Tab-separated table of C-alpha atoms in Angstrom:
chain	number	residue	atom	x	y	z
K	83	MET	CA	14.929	-12.833	-25.885
K	84	ALA	CA	11.727	-11.531	-28.228
K	85	LYS	CA	10.613	-14.721	-28.529
K	86	ARG	CA	10.388	-15.076	-24.775
K	87	THR	CA	8.345	-11.538	-24.503
K	88	ARG	CA	5.245	-13.473	-25.764
K	89	PRO	CA	4.715	-15.690	-23.399
K	90	LEU	CA	4.883	-13.505	-20.296
K	91	ARG	CA	2.531	-10.926	-22.238
K	92	VAL	CA	0.390	-14.095	-22.441
K	93	ALA	CA	0.665	-14.753	-19.241
K	94	ASP	CA	0.055	-11.487	-17.939
K	95	ARG	CA	-3.244	-11.616	-19.953
K	96	ILE	CA	-4.328	-14.768	-18.652
K	97	GLN	CA	-3.863	-13.485	-15.396
K	98	ARG	CA	-6.266	-10.732	-15.225
K	99	GLU	CA	-8.348	-12.568	-17.228
K	100	VAL	CA	-8.678	-15.545	-15.214
K	101	SER	CA	-9.013	-13.429	-12.063
K	102	GLU	CA	-12.095	-11.393	-13.692
K	103	ILE	CA	-13.652	-14.457	-14.522
K	104	ILE	CA	-13.428	-16.126	-11.149
K	105	GLN	CA	-15.066	-13.079	-9.787
K	106	ARG	CA	-17.603	-12.041	-11.939
K	107	ARG	CA	-18.568	-14.518	-14.015
K	108	PHE	CA	-17.917	-18.041	-11.766
K	109	LYS	CA	-19.993	-16.963	-8.741
K	110	ASP	CA	-19.428	-19.919	-5.715
K	111	PRO	CA	-19.742	-19.131	-2.098
K	112	ARG	CA	-17.233	-22.027	-1.843
K	113	LEU	CA	-14.799	-19.641	-3.843
K	114	PRO	CA	-14.686	-16.425	-0.994
K	115	PHE	CA	-11.381	-14.403	-1.519
K	116	LEU	CA	-9.322	-16.353	-4.103
K	117	THR	CA	-6.679	-14.608	-5.665
K	118	VAL	CA	-4.841	-15.658	-9.233
K	119	THR	CA	-1.002	-14.792	-8.061
K	120	SER	CA	0.409	-15.899	-10.889
K	121	VAL	CA	0.883	-17.708	-14.425
K	122	SER	CA	3.035	-19.858	-16.662
K	123	VAL	CA	2.394	-19.963	-19.891
K	124	SER	CA	4.934	-22.506	-21.745
K	125	ASP	CA	7.221	-21.334	-24.731
K	126	ASP	CA	4.811	-23.040	-27.029
K	127	LEU	CA	1.597	-21.257	-25.511
K	128	LYS	CA	-0.517	-24.251	-25.452
K	129	THR	CA	-0.215	-24.739	-21.414
K	130	ALA	CA	-0.983	-22.571	-18.896
K	131	LYS	CA	-0.540	-22.919	-14.901
K	132	ILE	CA	-2.464	-20.734	-13.277
K	133	PHE	CA	-1.529	-20.040	-9.352
K	134	VAL	CA	-4.355	-19.637	-6.944
K	135	SER	CA	-4.202	-18.611	-3.013
K	136	THR	CA	-7.091	-18.149	-0.798
K	137	LEU	CA	-6.998	-16.377	2.273
K	138	ASP	CA	-7.894	-19.643	4.164
K	139	LEU	CA	-4.864	-21.706	3.409
K	140	ASN	CA	-6.276	-25.015	4.422
K	141	LYS	CA	-8.519	-24.819	1.590
K	142	ILE	CA	-6.383	-24.641	-0.963
K	143	ASP	CA	-6.871	-28.118	-1.803
K	144	ASP	CA	-10.674	-27.504	-1.841
K	145	ALA	CA	-10.409	-24.664	-4.125
K	146	ILE	CA	-8.198	-26.575	-6.615
K	147	LYS	CA	-10.572	-29.006	-6.819
K	148	LEU	CA	-13.544	-26.908	-7.743
K	149	LEU	CA	-11.937	-24.809	-10.045
K	150	ASP	CA	-10.343	-28.135	-11.991
K	151	GLY	CA	-14.458	-29.159	-11.934
K	152	ALA	CA	-15.122	-25.548	-13.539
K	153	LYS	CA	-11.804	-25.577	-16.013
K	154	GLY	CA	-14.026	-26.070	-18.916
K	155	PHE	CA	-16.347	-23.356	-18.118
K	156	ILE	CA	-13.014	-20.703	-17.260
K	157	ARG	CA	-11.627	-21.873	-20.659
K	158	GLY	CA	-13.888	-21.335	-22.440
K	159	GLU	CA	-14.858	-17.649	-20.967
K	160	LEU	CA	-10.741	-17.514	-21.661
K	161	GLY	CA	-11.003	-18.332	-25.691
K	162	GLN	CA	-13.528	-15.496	-26.009
K	163	ARG	CA	-11.515	-13.001	-24.531
K	164	LEU	CA	-8.332	-13.856	-25.706
K	165	THR	CA	-7.110	-13.188	-29.460
K	166	MET	CA	-5.435	-16.122	-29.802
K	167	ARG	CA	-6.000	-18.813	-32.589
K	168	PHE	CA	-5.759	-21.601	-29.546
K	169	THR	CA	-6.989	-21.417	-25.737
K	170	PRO	CA	-4.137	-22.807	-24.018
K	171	GLU	CA	-4.804	-25.863	-21.314
K	172	ILE	CA	-5.015	-24.517	-18.177
K	173	ILE	CA	-3.852	-26.453	-15.111
K	174	PHE	CA	-4.535	-24.870	-11.530
K	175	LYS	CA	-2.269	-25.109	-8.851
K	176	GLY	CA	-1.937	-24.285	-5.019
K	177	ASP	CA	0.115	-20.814	-4.176
K	178	LEU	CA	1.561	-21.511	-1.207
K	179	SER	CA	4.177	-18.942	-1.222
K	180	ALA	CA	2.014	-16.315	1.443
K	181	ALA	CA	1.633	-19.547	3.629
K	182	HIS	CA	5.661	-20.151	3.714
K	183	ALA	CA	6.296	-16.115	4.072
K	184	GLN	CA	3.775	-16.464	7.020
K	185	ARG	CA	6.041	-19.402	8.390
K	186	VAL	CA	9.135	-17.478	8.271
K	187	GLY	CA	7.525	-14.620	9.755
K	188	GLU	CA	6.380	-16.106	13.046
K	189	ILE	CA	10.192	-17.977	12.914
K	190	LEU	CA	11.692	-14.843	12.780
K	191	ASP	CA	9.293	-13.354	15.447
K	192	LYS	CA	10.517	-16.499	17.842
K	193	ILE	CA	14.395	-15.900	17.652
K	194	HIS	CA	13.847	-12.255	18.148
K	195	ARG	CA	11.483	-12.965	20.931
K	196	GLU	CA	14.238	-15.889	22.297
K	197	THR	CA	17.263	-13.801	21.841
K	198	PRO	CA	18.276	-11.724	24.821
K	199	ALA	CA	19.080	-8.203	24.309
K	200	THR	CA	22.952	-7.266	23.816
K	201	GLU	CA	24.357	-4.623	25.870
K	202	SER	CA	24.124	-2.058	23.413
K	203	GLU	CA	20.374	-2.435	23.127
K	204	GLU	CA	20.198	-2.480	26.872
K	205	LYS	CA	21.961	0.975	26.534
K	206	ASN	CA	19.997	2.140	23.964
K	207	GLN	CA	17.009	1.309	25.867
K	208	GLU	CA	18.388	2.703	29.768
K	209	GLY	CA	19.094	6.440	27.720
K	210	ASP	CA	15.024	6.279	25.865
K	211	GLU	CA	13.862	6.079	29.873
K	212	SER	CA	16.296	8.667	31.037
K	213	GLU	CA	14.766	11.354	28.339
K	214	VAL	CA	11.190	10.201	28.815
K	215	ASP	CA	11.989	10.334	32.835
K	216	SER	CA	13.206	14.253	32.358
């Protein structure tokens, strides 16, 4: 158990540091509203997968390409901030969980609109209307 806590702590620290590097040091107008959503570090601490999301989910691939192009700069900045012997290799991945959650919400809304009201719901609505009339 203790062996797995270090990668979790390192992942948390990398997430905070990379977020700050992208927001403050890496100023590219093509990367507005970029968020580092999570980081996964290998057990040997040599590789860090950094998951990012953008406000416009259609531009996530462009954001990944820009980040891959700046990987050396970001890793260098990260190396100065971490107190580790080696700076992990970083791999940027798109986090599409927000898109999936939005899609599930849309499907549930559609089902709710298409499902006819049950008798108990109709009685509740009628009861609410009679209270308003009084």
